[in-house]
Every structure is written in C-alpha cells, then in structure tokens.
Short mmCIF file of N, CA, C and O in Angstrom, two decimals:
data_model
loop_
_atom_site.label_atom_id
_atom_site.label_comp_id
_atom_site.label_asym_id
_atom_site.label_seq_id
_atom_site.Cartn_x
_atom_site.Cartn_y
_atom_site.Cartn_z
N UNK A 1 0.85 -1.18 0.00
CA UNK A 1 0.00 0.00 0.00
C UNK A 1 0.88 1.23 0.00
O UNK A 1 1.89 1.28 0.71
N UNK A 2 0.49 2.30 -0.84
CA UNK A 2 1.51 3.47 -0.96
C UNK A 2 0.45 4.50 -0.41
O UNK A 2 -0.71 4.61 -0.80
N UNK A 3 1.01 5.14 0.45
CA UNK A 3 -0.01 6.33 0.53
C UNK A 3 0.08 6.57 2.48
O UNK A 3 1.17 6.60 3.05
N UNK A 4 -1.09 6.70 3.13
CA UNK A 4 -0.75 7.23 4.59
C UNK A 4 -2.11 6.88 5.00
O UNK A 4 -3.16 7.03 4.39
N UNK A 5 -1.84 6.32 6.31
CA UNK A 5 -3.03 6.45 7.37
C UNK A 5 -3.40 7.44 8.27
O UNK A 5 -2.53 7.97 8.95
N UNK A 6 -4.61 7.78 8.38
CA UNK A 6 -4.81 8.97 9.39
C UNK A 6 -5.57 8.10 10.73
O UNK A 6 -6.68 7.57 10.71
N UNK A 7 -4.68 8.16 11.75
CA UNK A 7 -5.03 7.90 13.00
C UNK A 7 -5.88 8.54 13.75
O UNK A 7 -6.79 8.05 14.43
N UNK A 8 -5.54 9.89 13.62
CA UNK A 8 -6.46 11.22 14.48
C UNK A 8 -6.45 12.27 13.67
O UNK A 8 -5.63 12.66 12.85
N UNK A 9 -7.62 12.73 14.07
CA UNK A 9 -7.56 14.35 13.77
C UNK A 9 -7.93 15.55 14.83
O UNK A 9 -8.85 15.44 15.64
N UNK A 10 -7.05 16.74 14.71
CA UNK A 10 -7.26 17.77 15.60
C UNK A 10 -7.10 19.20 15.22
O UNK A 10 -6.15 19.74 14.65
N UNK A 11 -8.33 19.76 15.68
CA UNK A 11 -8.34 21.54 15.01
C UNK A 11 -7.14 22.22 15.16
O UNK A 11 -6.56 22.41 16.23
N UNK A 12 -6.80 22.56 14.14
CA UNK A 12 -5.55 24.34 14.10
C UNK A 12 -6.16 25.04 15.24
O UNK A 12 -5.58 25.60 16.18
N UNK A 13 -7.06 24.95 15.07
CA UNK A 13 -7.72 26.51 16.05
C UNK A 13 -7.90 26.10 17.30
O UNK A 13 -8.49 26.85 18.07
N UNK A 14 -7.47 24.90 17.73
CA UNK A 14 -7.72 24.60 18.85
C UNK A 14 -6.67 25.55 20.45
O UNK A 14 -5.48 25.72 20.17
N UNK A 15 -7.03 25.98 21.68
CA UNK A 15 -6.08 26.91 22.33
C UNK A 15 -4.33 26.01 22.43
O UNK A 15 -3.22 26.52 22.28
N UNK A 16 -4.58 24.98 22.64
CA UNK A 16 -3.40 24.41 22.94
C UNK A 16 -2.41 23.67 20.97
O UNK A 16 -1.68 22.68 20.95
N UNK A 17 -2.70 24.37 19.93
CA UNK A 17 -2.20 23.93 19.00
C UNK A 17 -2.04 22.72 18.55
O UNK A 17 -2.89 21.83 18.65
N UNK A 18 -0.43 22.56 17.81
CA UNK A 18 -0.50 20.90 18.10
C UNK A 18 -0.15 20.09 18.68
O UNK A 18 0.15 18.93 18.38
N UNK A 19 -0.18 21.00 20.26
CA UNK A 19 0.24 20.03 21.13
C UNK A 19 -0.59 18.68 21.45
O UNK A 19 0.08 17.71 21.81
N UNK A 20 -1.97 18.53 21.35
CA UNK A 20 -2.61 17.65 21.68
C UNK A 20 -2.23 16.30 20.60
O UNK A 20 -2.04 15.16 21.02
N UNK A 21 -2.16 16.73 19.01
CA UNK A 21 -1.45 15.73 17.83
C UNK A 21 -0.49 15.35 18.40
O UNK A 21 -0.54 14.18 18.79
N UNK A 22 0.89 16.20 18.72
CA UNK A 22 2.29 15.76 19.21
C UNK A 22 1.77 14.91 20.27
O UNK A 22 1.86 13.75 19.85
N UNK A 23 1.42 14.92 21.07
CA UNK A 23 1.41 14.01 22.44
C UNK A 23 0.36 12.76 21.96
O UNK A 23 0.35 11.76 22.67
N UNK A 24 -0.51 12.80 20.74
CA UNK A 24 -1.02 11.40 20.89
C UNK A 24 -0.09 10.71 19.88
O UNK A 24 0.23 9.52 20.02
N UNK A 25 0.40 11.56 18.75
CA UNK A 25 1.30 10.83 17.83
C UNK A 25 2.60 10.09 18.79
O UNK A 25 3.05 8.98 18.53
N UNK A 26 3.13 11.02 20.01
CA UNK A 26 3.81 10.72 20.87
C UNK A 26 3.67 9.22 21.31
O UNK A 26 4.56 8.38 21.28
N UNK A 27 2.58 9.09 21.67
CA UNK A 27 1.84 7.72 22.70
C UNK A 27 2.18 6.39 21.75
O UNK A 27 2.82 5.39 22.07
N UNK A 28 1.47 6.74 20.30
CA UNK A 28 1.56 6.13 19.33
C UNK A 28 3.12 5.16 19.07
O UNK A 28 3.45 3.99 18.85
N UNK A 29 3.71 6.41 19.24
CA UNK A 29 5.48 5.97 18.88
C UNK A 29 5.67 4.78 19.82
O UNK A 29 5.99 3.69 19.34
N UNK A 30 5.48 4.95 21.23
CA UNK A 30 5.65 4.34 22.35
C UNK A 30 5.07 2.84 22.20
O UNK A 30 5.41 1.76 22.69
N UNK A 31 3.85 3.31 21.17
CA UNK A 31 3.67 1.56 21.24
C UNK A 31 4.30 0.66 20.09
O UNK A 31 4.24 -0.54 19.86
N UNK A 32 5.00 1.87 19.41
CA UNK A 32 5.19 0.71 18.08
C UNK A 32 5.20 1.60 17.11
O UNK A 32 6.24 1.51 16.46
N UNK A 33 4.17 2.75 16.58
CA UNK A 33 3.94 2.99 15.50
C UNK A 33 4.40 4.37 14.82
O UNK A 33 4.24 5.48 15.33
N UNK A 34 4.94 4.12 13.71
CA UNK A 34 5.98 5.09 13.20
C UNK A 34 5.52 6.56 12.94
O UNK A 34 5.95 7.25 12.02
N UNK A 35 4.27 7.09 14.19
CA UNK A 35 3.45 8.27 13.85
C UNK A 35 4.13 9.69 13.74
O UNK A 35 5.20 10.01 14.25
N UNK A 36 3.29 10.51 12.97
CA UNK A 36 3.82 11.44 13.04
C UNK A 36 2.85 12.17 12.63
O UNK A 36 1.99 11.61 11.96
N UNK A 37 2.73 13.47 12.89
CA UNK A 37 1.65 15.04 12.60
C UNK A 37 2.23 15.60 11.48
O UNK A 37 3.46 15.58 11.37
N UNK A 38 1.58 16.07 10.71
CA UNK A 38 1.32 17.13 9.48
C UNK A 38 -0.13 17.83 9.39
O UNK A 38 -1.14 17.34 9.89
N UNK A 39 -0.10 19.03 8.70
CA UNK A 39 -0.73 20.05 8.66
C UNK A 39 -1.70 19.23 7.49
O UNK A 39 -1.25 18.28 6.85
N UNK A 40 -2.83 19.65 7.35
CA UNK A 40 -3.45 19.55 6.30
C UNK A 40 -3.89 20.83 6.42
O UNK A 40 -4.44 21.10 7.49
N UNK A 41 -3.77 21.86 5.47
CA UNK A 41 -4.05 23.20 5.12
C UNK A 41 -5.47 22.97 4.31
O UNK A 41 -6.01 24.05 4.07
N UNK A 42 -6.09 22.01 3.91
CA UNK A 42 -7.16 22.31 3.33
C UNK A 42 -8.25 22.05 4.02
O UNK A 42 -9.34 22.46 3.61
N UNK A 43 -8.13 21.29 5.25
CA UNK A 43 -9.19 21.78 6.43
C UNK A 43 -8.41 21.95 7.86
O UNK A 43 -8.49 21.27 8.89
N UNK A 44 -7.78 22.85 7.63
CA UNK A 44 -6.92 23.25 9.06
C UNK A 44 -7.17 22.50 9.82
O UNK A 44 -7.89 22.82 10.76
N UNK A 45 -6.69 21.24 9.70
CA UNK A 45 -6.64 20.27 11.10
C UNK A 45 -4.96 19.76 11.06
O UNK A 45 -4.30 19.72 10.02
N UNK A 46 -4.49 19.43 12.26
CA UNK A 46 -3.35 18.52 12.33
C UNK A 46 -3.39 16.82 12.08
O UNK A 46 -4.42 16.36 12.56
N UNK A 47 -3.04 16.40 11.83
CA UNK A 47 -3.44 14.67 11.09
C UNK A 47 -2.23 13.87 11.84
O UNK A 47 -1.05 13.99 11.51
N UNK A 48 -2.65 13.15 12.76
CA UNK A 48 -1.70 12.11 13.32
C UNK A 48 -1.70 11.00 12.06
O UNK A 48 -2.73 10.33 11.98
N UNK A 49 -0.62 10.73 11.04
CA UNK A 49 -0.32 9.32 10.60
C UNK A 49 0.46 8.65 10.98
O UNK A 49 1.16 8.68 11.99
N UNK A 50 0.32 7.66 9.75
CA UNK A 50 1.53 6.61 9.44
C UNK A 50 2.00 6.51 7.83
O UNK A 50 1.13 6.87 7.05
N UNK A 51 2.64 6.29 7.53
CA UNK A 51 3.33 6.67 6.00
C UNK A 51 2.98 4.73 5.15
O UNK A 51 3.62 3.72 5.44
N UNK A 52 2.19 4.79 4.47
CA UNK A 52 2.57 3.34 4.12
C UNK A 52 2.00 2.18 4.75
O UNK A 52 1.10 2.42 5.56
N UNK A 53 2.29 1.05 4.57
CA UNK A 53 1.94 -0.03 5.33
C UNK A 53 2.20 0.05 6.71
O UNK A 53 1.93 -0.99 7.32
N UNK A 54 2.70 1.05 7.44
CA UNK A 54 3.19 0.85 8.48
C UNK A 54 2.04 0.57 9.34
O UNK A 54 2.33 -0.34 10.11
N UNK A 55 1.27 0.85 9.45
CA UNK A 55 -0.21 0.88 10.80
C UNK A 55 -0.43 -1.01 10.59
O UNK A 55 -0.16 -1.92 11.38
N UNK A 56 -0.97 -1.04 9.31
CA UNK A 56 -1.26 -2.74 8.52
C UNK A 56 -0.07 -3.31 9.57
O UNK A 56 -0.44 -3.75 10.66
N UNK A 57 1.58 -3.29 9.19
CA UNK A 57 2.74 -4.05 9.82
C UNK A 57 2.42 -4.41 11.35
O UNK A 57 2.51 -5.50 11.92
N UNK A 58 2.05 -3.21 11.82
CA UNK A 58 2.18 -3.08 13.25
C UNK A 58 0.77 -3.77 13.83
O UNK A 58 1.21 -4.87 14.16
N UNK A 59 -0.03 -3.78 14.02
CA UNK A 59 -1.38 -4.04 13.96
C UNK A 59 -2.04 -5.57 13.74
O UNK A 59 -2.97 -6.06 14.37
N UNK A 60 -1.29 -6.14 12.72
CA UNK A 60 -1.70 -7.51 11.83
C UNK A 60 -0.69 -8.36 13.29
O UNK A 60 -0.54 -9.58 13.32
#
C-alpha cells in the first residue's frame, strides 16, 4: 500500500495547537507505530499518521 493512514484528527484553532497531535502521535510511537503530525491546510486540522503499510505491519 503506498499512501498514509490517518489515525487522528485535531483543530488548528484549537487553544493548545499541536500540542494535543504531538502528544497522541507521541503515545503512538511508544507503542510501536511510526506516527507522526502534518498540517493539512485544506481543512486546518493537524493529522496524526503513518506513512505506508506501516499501521497494517504493526497491527496484523
């Protein structure tokens, strides 16, 4: 599979930024999974993924 999983999503506009993404993508790492936050500018949210098969690897 080529492409990305979205784990979570969380508002730009939210008071605390992306701290709430960083700390669950954080949790994520801890168990295993190669997460990480990016912006999606076309509905201002922060997007906890995974790049690829990685969620499938980890998970199965």
């Amino acid at each position: 599979m080529n492409g990305r999983t979205v784990l979570e999503r969380f508002p730009a506009g939210g008071p605390r930024g992306s701290w709430p993404a960083e700390e669950f993508a954080h949790a994520r790492r801890l168990e295993g999974l190669p997460a990480e936050v990016v912006m999606d500018l076309a509905s201002d949210t922060f997007l906890v993924i995974v790049r690829g098969g990685a969620a499938a690897d980890v998970t199965a």
